[in-house]
Amino acid sequence: MSSPAHLDILVRAEALANDGVFDEAAHLCDRVIAEAVDDAAALNLKGFCLASQGRPAEALPLFRLARLHLPNYPAIRYNLGKALEETGDTIAALAEYDETLRLDADHAGARGSRATLRAEAGDAAGAGVDFDELIRRDPANARAYLLRGGWHLASRRFAEALPDLRMALELDPELKPAIDALAADMHGS
């Protein structure tokens, strides 16, 4: 658990990370870690900063340490899953997404990531359940419709894809370039 002084530093670090100032945020995390090597929040945030800079392999040990000290925190499990996925360990990533969802069934990031990995692995039934559940839990999530619509397109289920892509566009008109790219990919294949 972070001390009050460390919490103040981590609040500043998180604000910096949210603004994309990852090096400075990681430096603040290092200050906390130097005094409290078991501070899961600092380890997780530093890992997030590294992963956000395209360095998921460097983030993995930090996420693993954070998980060791705070195993029931969904954000740590999800961040570890993303780093594992980005370094090619999809089996371990799926296990972390499963655990994230066990801890927080409403975690949209874990559900969407698990659905995508399941789809890529050829688990159409599992992917479909996850995509459907993602939309059921948050019917105003435009990206969820975009993901499911893209999955339907890739599976050549055009009749199912069209309503999802229309809904995604209705909910978020800024998704038009992404939808256009999906359509172009389908015409090119």
Short mmCIF file of N, CA and C in Angstrom, two decimals:
data_model
loop_
_atom_site.label_atom_id
_atom_site.label_comp_id
_atom_site.label_asym_id
_atom_site.label_seq_id
_atom_site.Cartn_x
_atom_site.Cartn_y
_atom_site.Cartn_z
N MET A 1 0.85 -1.18 0.00
CA MET A 1 0.00 0.00 0.00
C MET A 1 0.89 1.24 0.00
N SER A 2 0.52 2.21 -0.76
CA SER A 2 1.30 3.44 -0.87
C SER A 2 1.08 4.33 0.35
N SER A 3 2.18 4.93 0.80
CA SER A 3 2.09 5.89 1.90
C SER A 3 1.46 7.18 1.37
N PRO A 4 0.98 8.06 2.25
CA PRO A 4 0.42 9.33 1.79
C PRO A 4 1.40 10.14 0.93
N ALA A 5 2.67 10.17 1.32
CA ALA A 5 3.66 10.92 0.52
C ALA A 5 3.82 10.28 -0.85
N HIS A 6 3.84 8.94 -0.89
CA HIS A 6 3.96 8.25 -2.17
C HIS A 6 2.72 8.45 -3.02
N LEU A 7 1.56 8.46 -2.38
CA LEU A 7 0.32 8.70 -3.13
C LEU A 7 0.35 10.06 -3.83
N ASP A 8 0.85 11.07 -3.15
CA ASP A 8 0.95 12.39 -3.77
C ASP A 8 1.83 12.34 -5.01
N ILE A 9 2.96 11.64 -4.91
CA ILE A 9 3.86 11.52 -6.06
C ILE A 9 3.18 10.74 -7.18
N LEU A 10 2.48 9.67 -6.83
CA LEU A 10 1.84 8.83 -7.84
C LEU A 10 0.67 9.54 -8.52
N VAL A 11 -0.01 10.39 -7.79
CA VAL A 11 -1.09 11.17 -8.41
C VAL A 11 -0.50 12.09 -9.49
N ARG A 12 0.63 12.72 -9.16
CA ARG A 12 1.32 13.57 -10.16
C ARG A 12 1.80 12.73 -11.34
N ALA A 13 2.36 11.55 -11.03
CA ALA A 13 2.86 10.68 -12.09
C ALA A 13 1.73 10.22 -13.01
N GLU A 14 0.59 9.88 -12.42
CA GLU A 14 -0.53 9.43 -13.23
C GLU A 14 -1.05 10.56 -14.13
N ALA A 15 -1.09 11.77 -13.60
CA ALA A 15 -1.51 12.91 -14.42
C ALA A 15 -0.55 13.10 -15.59
N LEU A 16 0.73 12.98 -15.33
CA LEU A 16 1.71 13.09 -16.41
C LEU A 16 1.53 11.98 -17.44
N ALA A 17 1.34 10.76 -16.97
CA ALA A 17 1.13 9.63 -17.89
C ALA A 17 -0.12 9.85 -18.73
N ASN A 18 -1.19 10.35 -18.12
CA ASN A 18 -2.42 10.63 -18.86
C ASN A 18 -2.20 11.69 -19.93
N ASP A 19 -1.22 12.58 -19.69
CA ASP A 19 -0.89 13.61 -20.67
C ASP A 19 0.17 13.14 -21.67
N GLY A 20 0.61 11.89 -21.54
CA GLY A 20 1.60 11.35 -22.47
C GLY A 20 3.03 11.71 -22.15
N VAL A 21 3.27 12.22 -20.95
CA VAL A 21 4.63 12.59 -20.53
C VAL A 21 5.20 11.39 -19.75
N PHE A 22 5.49 10.33 -20.48
CA PHE A 22 5.81 9.04 -19.87
C PHE A 22 7.16 9.01 -19.17
N ASP A 23 8.18 9.65 -19.73
CA ASP A 23 9.50 9.61 -19.10
C ASP A 23 9.47 10.25 -17.71
N GLU A 24 8.82 11.41 -17.63
CA GLU A 24 8.75 12.11 -16.35
C GLU A 24 7.89 11.34 -15.36
N ALA A 25 6.81 10.75 -15.83
CA ALA A 25 5.95 9.94 -14.96
C ALA A 25 6.72 8.73 -14.44
N ALA A 26 7.48 8.07 -15.31
CA ALA A 26 8.28 6.91 -14.89
C ALA A 26 9.34 7.31 -13.87
N HIS A 27 9.92 8.49 -14.06
CA HIS A 27 10.92 8.98 -13.10
C HIS A 27 10.29 9.15 -11.70
N LEU A 28 9.08 9.69 -11.65
CA LEU A 28 8.40 9.82 -10.36
C LEU A 28 8.11 8.45 -9.76
N CYS A 29 7.74 7.49 -10.59
CA CYS A 29 7.52 6.12 -10.09
C CYS A 29 8.81 5.55 -9.52
N ASP A 30 9.92 5.82 -10.18
CA ASP A 30 11.22 5.35 -9.69
C ASP A 30 11.52 5.90 -8.29
N ARG A 31 11.13 7.14 -8.05
CA ARG A 31 11.33 7.73 -6.71
C ARG A 31 10.58 6.93 -5.65
N VAL A 32 9.36 6.54 -5.98
CA VAL A 32 8.56 5.76 -5.03
C VAL A 32 9.15 4.37 -4.87
N ILE A 33 9.50 3.73 -5.97
CA ILE A 33 10.03 2.37 -5.94
C ILE A 33 11.35 2.32 -5.16
N ALA A 34 12.16 3.37 -5.25
CA ALA A 34 13.42 3.41 -4.53
C ALA A 34 13.21 3.34 -3.01
N GLU A 35 12.08 3.86 -2.55
CA GLU A 35 11.77 3.85 -1.12
C GLU A 35 10.87 2.69 -0.72
N ALA A 36 10.11 2.16 -1.68
CA ALA A 36 9.16 1.08 -1.39
C ALA A 36 9.12 0.14 -2.58
N VAL A 37 10.03 -0.84 -2.60
CA VAL A 37 10.15 -1.73 -3.76
C VAL A 37 8.91 -2.57 -4.01
N ASP A 38 8.02 -2.64 -3.02
CA ASP A 38 6.80 -3.43 -3.16
C ASP A 38 5.56 -2.59 -3.46
N ASP A 39 5.75 -1.35 -3.84
CA ASP A 39 4.61 -0.47 -4.12
C ASP A 39 4.01 -0.86 -5.48
N ALA A 40 2.95 -1.65 -5.43
CA ALA A 40 2.34 -2.17 -6.64
C ALA A 40 1.83 -1.07 -7.56
N ALA A 41 1.31 0.01 -7.00
CA ALA A 41 0.80 1.10 -7.83
C ALA A 41 1.93 1.75 -8.64
N ALA A 42 3.08 1.96 -7.99
CA ALA A 42 4.22 2.56 -8.68
C ALA A 42 4.78 1.61 -9.75
N LEU A 43 4.86 0.32 -9.41
CA LEU A 43 5.35 -0.66 -10.37
C LEU A 43 4.42 -0.73 -11.59
N ASN A 44 3.12 -0.77 -11.34
CA ASN A 44 2.15 -0.85 -12.41
C ASN A 44 2.20 0.40 -13.29
N LEU A 45 2.27 1.57 -12.67
CA LEU A 45 2.28 2.81 -13.44
C LEU A 45 3.57 2.94 -14.26
N LYS A 46 4.69 2.56 -13.69
CA LYS A 46 5.94 2.61 -14.47
C LYS A 46 5.85 1.63 -15.64
N GLY A 47 5.32 0.43 -15.39
CA GLY A 47 5.13 -0.53 -16.47
C GLY A 47 4.22 0.03 -17.56
N PHE A 48 3.15 0.70 -17.15
CA PHE A 48 2.25 1.32 -18.11
C PHE A 48 2.99 2.36 -18.96
N CYS A 49 3.83 3.14 -18.32
CA CYS A 49 4.60 4.16 -19.05
C CYS A 49 5.51 3.51 -20.08
N LEU A 50 6.19 2.44 -19.70
CA LEU A 50 7.08 1.75 -20.64
C LEU A 50 6.28 1.12 -21.78
N ALA A 51 5.20 0.44 -21.45
CA ALA A 51 4.38 -0.19 -22.48
C ALA A 51 3.80 0.85 -23.44
N SER A 52 3.43 2.00 -22.91
CA SER A 52 2.86 3.07 -23.74
C SER A 52 3.89 3.66 -24.68
N GLN A 53 5.16 3.45 -24.38
CA GLN A 53 6.24 3.92 -25.25
C GLN A 53 6.71 2.81 -26.19
N GLY A 54 5.92 1.75 -26.30
CA GLY A 54 6.28 0.66 -27.19
C GLY A 54 7.34 -0.27 -26.63
N ARG A 55 7.44 -0.35 -25.33
CA ARG A 55 8.46 -1.18 -24.68
C ARG A 55 7.81 -2.22 -23.75
N PRO A 56 6.91 -3.05 -24.30
CA PRO A 56 6.19 -4.00 -23.44
C PRO A 56 7.10 -5.04 -22.79
N ALA A 57 8.18 -5.43 -23.44
CA ALA A 57 9.08 -6.43 -22.84
C ALA A 57 9.73 -5.87 -21.58
N GLU A 58 10.03 -4.58 -21.56
CA GLU A 58 10.60 -3.95 -20.36
C GLU A 58 9.54 -3.77 -19.27
N ALA A 59 8.30 -3.67 -19.68
CA ALA A 59 7.21 -3.48 -18.72
C ALA A 59 6.83 -4.79 -18.02
N LEU A 60 7.04 -5.92 -18.69
CA LEU A 60 6.61 -7.21 -18.13
C LEU A 60 7.08 -7.47 -16.71
N PRO A 61 8.40 -7.31 -16.40
CA PRO A 61 8.81 -7.60 -15.02
C PRO A 61 8.15 -6.68 -13.99
N LEU A 62 7.87 -5.45 -14.38
CA LEU A 62 7.21 -4.52 -13.46
C LEU A 62 5.77 -4.95 -13.20
N PHE A 63 5.07 -5.33 -14.25
CA PHE A 63 3.70 -5.81 -14.08
C PHE A 63 3.67 -7.10 -13.25
N ARG A 64 4.64 -7.97 -13.49
CA ARG A 64 4.68 -9.24 -12.73
C ARG A 64 4.93 -8.97 -11.24
N LEU A 65 5.83 -8.04 -10.95
CA LEU A 65 6.07 -7.68 -9.55
C LEU A 65 4.83 -7.04 -8.93
N ALA A 66 4.19 -6.16 -9.68
CA ALA A 66 2.96 -5.53 -9.18
C ALA A 66 1.90 -6.58 -8.89
N ARG A 67 1.77 -7.56 -9.78
CA ARG A 67 0.79 -8.65 -9.58
C ARG A 67 1.14 -9.46 -8.34
N LEU A 68 2.42 -9.68 -8.13
CA LEU A 68 2.87 -10.43 -6.95
C LEU A 68 2.42 -9.73 -5.66
N HIS A 69 2.52 -8.41 -5.64
CA HIS A 69 2.19 -7.64 -4.44
C HIS A 69 0.70 -7.30 -4.33
N LEU A 70 0.00 -7.26 -5.45
CA LEU A 70 -1.42 -6.91 -5.45
C LEU A 70 -2.14 -7.77 -6.50
N PRO A 71 -2.30 -9.08 -6.24
CA PRO A 71 -2.80 -10.00 -7.26
C PRO A 71 -4.27 -9.83 -7.63
N ASN A 72 -5.04 -9.16 -6.79
CA ASN A 72 -6.48 -9.04 -7.05
C ASN A 72 -6.88 -7.68 -7.59
N TYR A 73 -5.95 -6.98 -8.22
CA TYR A 73 -6.26 -5.66 -8.78
C TYR A 73 -6.40 -5.80 -10.30
N PRO A 74 -7.61 -5.65 -10.82
CA PRO A 74 -7.86 -5.90 -12.24
C PRO A 74 -6.96 -5.11 -13.20
N ALA A 75 -6.66 -3.85 -12.89
CA ALA A 75 -5.86 -3.04 -13.81
C ALA A 75 -4.46 -3.62 -14.00
N ILE A 76 -3.89 -4.15 -12.93
CA ILE A 76 -2.56 -4.76 -13.03
C ILE A 76 -2.65 -6.01 -13.90
N ARG A 77 -3.66 -6.84 -13.68
CA ARG A 77 -3.81 -8.07 -14.47
C ARG A 77 -4.02 -7.74 -15.94
N TYR A 78 -4.82 -6.71 -16.20
CA TYR A 78 -5.07 -6.31 -17.60
C TYR A 78 -3.79 -5.77 -18.24
N ASN A 79 -3.08 -4.91 -17.54
CA ASN A 79 -1.84 -4.36 -18.11
C ASN A 79 -0.83 -5.47 -18.39
N LEU A 80 -0.74 -6.43 -17.49
CA LEU A 80 0.15 -7.57 -17.71
C LEU A 80 -0.31 -8.34 -18.94
N GLY A 81 -1.61 -8.56 -19.06
CA GLY A 81 -2.15 -9.25 -20.24
C GLY A 81 -1.79 -8.54 -21.53
N LYS A 82 -1.94 -7.23 -21.56
CA LYS A 82 -1.62 -6.47 -22.78
C LYS A 82 -0.13 -6.60 -23.12
N ALA A 83 0.74 -6.50 -22.11
CA ALA A 83 2.18 -6.62 -22.36
C ALA A 83 2.52 -8.02 -22.86
N LEU A 84 1.89 -9.03 -22.28
CA LEU A 84 2.11 -10.40 -22.75
C LEU A 84 1.65 -10.56 -24.19
N GLU A 85 0.47 -10.01 -24.49
CA GLU A 85 -0.05 -10.08 -25.86
C GLU A 85 0.91 -9.39 -26.83
N GLU A 86 1.37 -8.22 -26.46
CA GLU A 86 2.25 -7.45 -27.34
C GLU A 86 3.63 -8.08 -27.51
N THR A 87 4.01 -8.97 -26.59
CA THR A 87 5.29 -9.67 -26.74
C THR A 87 5.09 -11.08 -27.31
N GLY A 88 3.86 -11.39 -27.71
CA GLY A 88 3.60 -12.64 -28.41
C GLY A 88 3.18 -13.82 -27.57
N ASP A 89 3.01 -13.65 -26.28
CA ASP A 89 2.60 -14.76 -25.40
C ASP A 89 1.08 -14.73 -25.23
N THR A 90 0.38 -15.17 -26.27
CA THR A 90 -1.08 -15.05 -26.26
C THR A 90 -1.74 -15.97 -25.25
N ILE A 91 -1.15 -17.12 -24.98
CA ILE A 91 -1.76 -18.04 -24.00
C ILE A 91 -1.74 -17.41 -22.61
N ALA A 92 -0.59 -16.84 -22.23
CA ALA A 92 -0.52 -16.18 -20.92
C ALA A 92 -1.39 -14.93 -20.90
N ALA A 93 -1.46 -14.22 -22.03
CA ALA A 93 -2.30 -13.02 -22.11
C ALA A 93 -3.77 -13.40 -21.88
N LEU A 94 -4.21 -14.46 -22.52
CA LEU A 94 -5.60 -14.91 -22.32
C LEU A 94 -5.87 -15.25 -20.86
N ALA A 95 -4.91 -15.88 -20.21
CA ALA A 95 -5.08 -16.22 -18.79
C ALA A 95 -5.22 -14.95 -17.94
N GLU A 96 -4.44 -13.92 -18.26
CA GLU A 96 -4.55 -12.66 -17.51
C GLU A 96 -5.88 -11.96 -17.80
N TYR A 97 -6.34 -12.01 -19.05
CA TYR A 97 -7.65 -11.42 -19.36
C TYR A 97 -8.76 -12.18 -18.63
N ASP A 98 -8.63 -13.51 -18.58
CA ASP A 98 -9.62 -14.31 -17.82
C ASP A 98 -9.65 -13.87 -16.36
N GLU A 99 -8.47 -13.70 -15.78
CA GLU A 99 -8.39 -13.30 -14.37
C GLU A 99 -8.91 -11.88 -14.18
N THR A 100 -8.60 -10.99 -15.10
CA THR A 100 -9.13 -9.62 -15.02
C THR A 100 -10.65 -9.65 -14.99
N LEU A 101 -11.23 -10.45 -15.87
CA LEU A 101 -12.69 -10.51 -15.94
C LEU A 101 -13.29 -11.24 -14.74
N ARG A 102 -12.56 -12.17 -14.15
CA ARG A 102 -13.04 -12.79 -12.91
C ARG A 102 -13.11 -11.75 -11.80
N LEU A 103 -12.13 -10.86 -11.78
CA LEU A 103 -12.08 -9.82 -10.75
C LEU A 103 -13.02 -8.66 -11.04
N ASP A 104 -13.24 -8.37 -12.33
CA ASP A 104 -14.09 -7.25 -12.75
C ASP A 104 -14.76 -7.61 -14.07
N ALA A 105 -15.95 -8.18 -13.98
CA ALA A 105 -16.67 -8.64 -15.17
C ALA A 105 -17.01 -7.50 -16.13
N ASP A 106 -16.98 -6.26 -15.66
CA ASP A 106 -17.29 -5.11 -16.51
C ASP A 106 -16.07 -4.50 -17.19
N HIS A 107 -14.90 -5.12 -17.06
CA HIS A 107 -13.67 -4.56 -17.63
C HIS A 107 -13.73 -4.70 -19.15
N ALA A 108 -14.11 -3.62 -19.82
CA ALA A 108 -14.31 -3.65 -21.27
C ALA A 108 -13.01 -3.93 -22.02
N GLY A 109 -11.90 -3.38 -21.56
CA GLY A 109 -10.64 -3.60 -22.24
C GLY A 109 -10.26 -5.07 -22.27
N ALA A 110 -10.40 -5.74 -21.12
CA ALA A 110 -10.06 -7.16 -21.05
C ALA A 110 -11.01 -7.99 -21.90
N ARG A 111 -12.30 -7.65 -21.87
CA ARG A 111 -13.26 -8.41 -22.66
C ARG A 111 -13.01 -8.24 -24.15
N GLY A 112 -12.75 -7.01 -24.59
CA GLY A 112 -12.46 -6.78 -26.00
C GLY A 112 -11.16 -7.44 -26.44
N SER A 113 -10.15 -7.36 -25.60
CA SER A 113 -8.86 -7.98 -25.94
C SER A 113 -8.98 -9.50 -25.98
N ARG A 114 -9.71 -10.07 -25.02
CA ARG A 114 -9.89 -11.52 -25.02
C ARG A 114 -10.69 -11.96 -26.25
N ALA A 115 -11.72 -11.20 -26.59
CA ALA A 115 -12.52 -11.54 -27.77
C ALA A 115 -11.65 -11.53 -29.03
N THR A 116 -10.82 -10.52 -29.15
CA THR A 116 -9.96 -10.41 -30.33
C THR A 116 -8.97 -11.57 -30.39
N LEU A 117 -8.34 -11.90 -29.26
CA LEU A 117 -7.41 -13.03 -29.26
C LEU A 117 -8.12 -14.34 -29.56
N ARG A 118 -9.31 -14.49 -29.01
CA ARG A 118 -10.07 -15.71 -29.30
C ARG A 118 -10.40 -15.80 -30.79
N ALA A 119 -10.78 -14.67 -31.38
CA ALA A 119 -11.09 -14.67 -32.81
C ALA A 119 -9.86 -15.03 -33.62
N GLU A 120 -8.71 -14.46 -33.27
CA GLU A 120 -7.48 -14.75 -33.99
C GLU A 120 -7.07 -16.20 -33.85
N ALA A 121 -7.41 -16.82 -32.72
CA ALA A 121 -7.06 -18.22 -32.48
C ALA A 121 -8.07 -19.19 -33.11
N GLY A 122 -9.11 -18.65 -33.73
CA GLY A 122 -10.11 -19.49 -34.37
C GLY A 122 -11.23 -19.96 -33.45
N ASP A 123 -11.30 -19.39 -32.25
CA ASP A 123 -12.36 -19.72 -31.30
C ASP A 123 -13.56 -18.80 -31.55
N ALA A 124 -14.29 -19.10 -32.62
CA ALA A 124 -15.41 -18.24 -33.00
C ALA A 124 -16.48 -18.17 -31.93
N ALA A 125 -16.76 -19.29 -31.29
CA ALA A 125 -17.80 -19.31 -30.25
C ALA A 125 -17.38 -18.42 -29.08
N GLY A 126 -16.16 -18.57 -28.60
CA GLY A 126 -15.68 -17.76 -27.48
C GLY A 126 -15.62 -16.29 -27.84
N ALA A 127 -15.14 -15.99 -29.03
CA ALA A 127 -15.07 -14.59 -29.47
C ALA A 127 -16.46 -14.00 -29.55
N GLY A 128 -17.40 -14.74 -30.11
CA GLY A 128 -18.76 -14.25 -30.23
C GLY A 128 -19.39 -13.95 -28.89
N VAL A 129 -19.18 -14.85 -27.92
CA VAL A 129 -19.71 -14.63 -26.58
C VAL A 129 -19.12 -13.34 -25.99
N ASP A 130 -17.81 -13.16 -26.14
CA ASP A 130 -17.18 -11.97 -25.57
C ASP A 130 -17.65 -10.69 -26.27
N PHE A 131 -17.72 -10.70 -27.60
CA PHE A 131 -18.18 -9.51 -28.30
C PHE A 131 -19.62 -9.18 -27.92
N ASP A 132 -20.47 -10.20 -27.86
CA ASP A 132 -21.86 -9.97 -27.49
C ASP A 132 -21.97 -9.43 -26.06
N GLU A 133 -21.18 -10.00 -25.15
CA GLU A 133 -21.23 -9.57 -23.75
C GLU A 133 -20.69 -8.15 -23.61
N LEU A 134 -19.69 -7.81 -24.38
CA LEU A 134 -19.14 -6.45 -24.36
C LEU A 134 -20.23 -5.44 -24.71
N ILE A 135 -21.01 -5.74 -25.71
CA ILE A 135 -22.09 -4.85 -26.13
C ILE A 135 -23.25 -4.90 -25.14
N ARG A 136 -23.57 -6.08 -24.62
CA ARG A 136 -24.66 -6.18 -23.65
C ARG A 136 -24.37 -5.33 -22.42
N ARG A 137 -23.12 -5.35 -21.96
CA ARG A 137 -22.76 -4.61 -20.76
C ARG A 137 -22.68 -3.10 -20.99
N ASP A 138 -22.41 -2.70 -22.24
CA ASP A 138 -22.31 -1.27 -22.53
C ASP A 138 -22.81 -1.02 -23.95
N PRO A 139 -24.14 -0.94 -24.10
CA PRO A 139 -24.71 -0.79 -25.45
C PRO A 139 -24.41 0.55 -26.12
N ALA A 140 -23.80 1.47 -25.41
CA ALA A 140 -23.42 2.75 -26.01
C ALA A 140 -21.93 2.79 -26.39
N ASN A 141 -21.27 1.65 -26.34
CA ASN A 141 -19.84 1.57 -26.63
C ASN A 141 -19.64 1.38 -28.14
N ALA A 142 -19.35 2.47 -28.82
CA ALA A 142 -19.20 2.44 -30.28
C ALA A 142 -18.06 1.51 -30.70
N ARG A 143 -16.98 1.50 -29.95
CA ARG A 143 -15.84 0.65 -30.31
C ARG A 143 -16.19 -0.83 -30.22
N ALA A 144 -17.09 -1.18 -29.30
CA ALA A 144 -17.51 -2.57 -29.18
C ALA A 144 -18.23 -3.01 -30.46
N TYR A 145 -19.09 -2.14 -30.98
CA TYR A 145 -19.78 -2.45 -32.23
C TYR A 145 -18.78 -2.52 -33.39
N LEU A 146 -17.80 -1.63 -33.38
CA LEU A 146 -16.77 -1.64 -34.42
C LEU A 146 -15.99 -2.96 -34.37
N LEU A 147 -15.60 -3.39 -33.17
CA LEU A 147 -14.87 -4.65 -33.03
C LEU A 147 -15.70 -5.83 -33.52
N ARG A 148 -16.94 -5.90 -33.06
CA ARG A 148 -17.77 -7.04 -33.46
C ARG A 148 -18.07 -6.98 -34.95
N GLY A 149 -18.33 -5.79 -35.47
CA GLY A 149 -18.56 -5.65 -36.91
C GLY A 149 -17.34 -6.05 -37.73
N GLY A 150 -16.17 -5.65 -37.28
CA GLY A 150 -14.94 -6.03 -37.96
C GLY A 150 -14.72 -7.54 -37.92
N TRP A 151 -15.05 -8.15 -36.79
CA TRP A 151 -14.93 -9.60 -36.66
C TRP A 151 -15.89 -10.29 -37.63
N HIS A 152 -17.12 -9.79 -37.71
CA HIS A 152 -18.08 -10.36 -38.66
C HIS A 152 -17.57 -10.21 -40.09
N LEU A 153 -17.03 -9.03 -40.41
CA LEU A 153 -16.50 -8.81 -41.76
C LEU A 153 -15.38 -9.81 -42.07
N ALA A 154 -14.45 -9.94 -41.15
CA ALA A 154 -13.32 -10.84 -41.36
C ALA A 154 -13.78 -12.29 -41.53
N SER A 155 -14.92 -12.60 -40.92
CA SER A 155 -15.49 -13.95 -41.02
C SER A 155 -16.45 -14.08 -42.19
N ARG A 156 -16.53 -13.03 -43.00
CA ARG A 156 -17.39 -12.98 -44.18
C ARG A 156 -18.88 -13.10 -43.84
N ARG A 157 -19.25 -12.60 -42.67
CA ARG A 157 -20.66 -12.55 -42.27
C ARG A 157 -21.13 -11.10 -42.47
N PHE A 158 -21.32 -10.77 -43.72
CA PHE A 158 -21.61 -9.37 -44.07
C PHE A 158 -22.94 -8.89 -43.53
N ALA A 159 -23.95 -9.76 -43.53
CA ALA A 159 -25.28 -9.36 -43.04
C ALA A 159 -25.23 -9.00 -41.55
N GLU A 160 -24.36 -9.69 -40.78
CA GLU A 160 -24.22 -9.38 -39.36
C GLU A 160 -23.33 -8.17 -39.13
N ALA A 161 -22.38 -7.96 -40.02
CA ALA A 161 -21.43 -6.85 -39.86
C ALA A 161 -22.09 -5.50 -40.07
N LEU A 162 -22.94 -5.40 -41.05
CA LEU A 162 -23.51 -4.11 -41.43
C LEU A 162 -24.24 -3.40 -40.29
N PRO A 163 -25.15 -4.05 -39.55
CA PRO A 163 -25.81 -3.34 -38.45
C PRO A 163 -24.84 -2.88 -37.36
N ASP A 164 -23.82 -3.70 -37.08
CA ASP A 164 -22.83 -3.30 -36.07
C ASP A 164 -22.05 -2.08 -36.52
N LEU A 165 -21.62 -2.07 -37.76
CA LEU A 165 -20.83 -0.94 -38.26
C LEU A 165 -21.69 0.33 -38.35
N ARG A 166 -22.94 0.16 -38.72
CA ARG A 166 -23.86 1.32 -38.74
C ARG A 166 -24.04 1.88 -37.33
N MET A 167 -24.21 0.98 -36.35
CA MET A 167 -24.40 1.43 -34.96
C MET A 167 -23.13 2.11 -34.46
N ALA A 168 -21.97 1.57 -34.78
CA ALA A 168 -20.71 2.19 -34.36
C ALA A 168 -20.63 3.61 -34.91
N LEU A 169 -20.97 3.77 -36.17
CA LEU A 169 -20.92 5.09 -36.80
C LEU A 169 -21.96 6.04 -36.22
N GLU A 170 -23.14 5.51 -35.91
CA GLU A 170 -24.19 6.34 -35.30
C GLU A 170 -23.75 6.83 -33.91
N LEU A 171 -23.13 5.94 -33.14
CA LEU A 171 -22.70 6.30 -31.79
C LEU A 171 -21.47 7.22 -31.80
N ASP A 172 -20.60 7.04 -32.79
CA ASP A 172 -19.37 7.84 -32.84
C ASP A 172 -18.98 8.08 -34.30
N PRO A 173 -19.43 9.20 -34.87
CA PRO A 173 -19.12 9.50 -36.27
C PRO A 173 -17.62 9.59 -36.57
N GLU A 174 -16.80 9.80 -35.53
CA GLU A 174 -15.35 9.86 -35.74
C GLU A 174 -14.75 8.49 -36.08
N LEU A 175 -15.54 7.43 -35.99
CA LEU A 175 -15.06 6.10 -36.35
C LEU A 175 -15.15 5.84 -37.86
N LYS A 176 -15.66 6.81 -38.61
CA LYS A 176 -15.82 6.62 -40.05
C LYS A 176 -14.53 6.19 -40.74
N PRO A 177 -13.37 6.81 -40.46
CA PRO A 177 -12.16 6.34 -41.13
C PRO A 177 -11.82 4.88 -40.82
N ALA A 178 -12.07 4.46 -39.60
CA ALA A 178 -11.79 3.07 -39.24
C ALA A 178 -12.74 2.12 -39.97
N ILE A 179 -14.00 2.52 -40.09
CA ILE A 179 -14.99 1.70 -40.80
C ILE A 179 -14.65 1.67 -42.28
N ASP A 180 -14.27 2.81 -42.83
CA ASP A 180 -13.87 2.85 -44.24
C ASP A 180 -12.65 1.94 -44.49
N ALA A 181 -11.72 1.93 -43.54
CA ALA A 181 -10.53 1.07 -43.68
C ALA A 181 -10.93 -0.40 -43.66
N LEU A 182 -11.87 -0.77 -42.79
CA LEU A 182 -12.34 -2.16 -42.76
C LEU A 182 -12.98 -2.54 -44.09
N ALA A 183 -13.80 -1.63 -44.60
CA ALA A 183 -14.47 -1.89 -45.88
C ALA A 183 -13.44 -2.02 -47.01
N ALA A 184 -12.44 -1.17 -47.01
CA ALA A 184 -11.40 -1.21 -48.04
C ALA A 184 -10.61 -2.52 -47.95
N ASP A 185 -10.33 -2.96 -46.73
CA ASP A 185 -9.61 -4.23 -46.54
C ASP A 185 -10.42 -5.39 -47.11
N MET A 186 -11.73 -5.34 -46.92
CA MET A 186 -12.59 -6.42 -47.41
C MET A 186 -12.66 -6.42 -48.93
N HIS A 187 -12.64 -5.23 -49.54
CA HIS A 187 -12.68 -5.16 -50.99
C HIS A 187 -11.35 -5.60 -51.58
N GLY A 188 -10.27 -5.38 -50.82
CA GLY A 188 -8.95 -5.75 -51.31
C GLY A 188 -8.65 -7.22 -51.15
N SER A 189 -9.41 -7.92 -50.28
CA SER A 189 -9.09 -9.34 -50.07
C SER A 189 -9.84 -10.25 -50.99
#
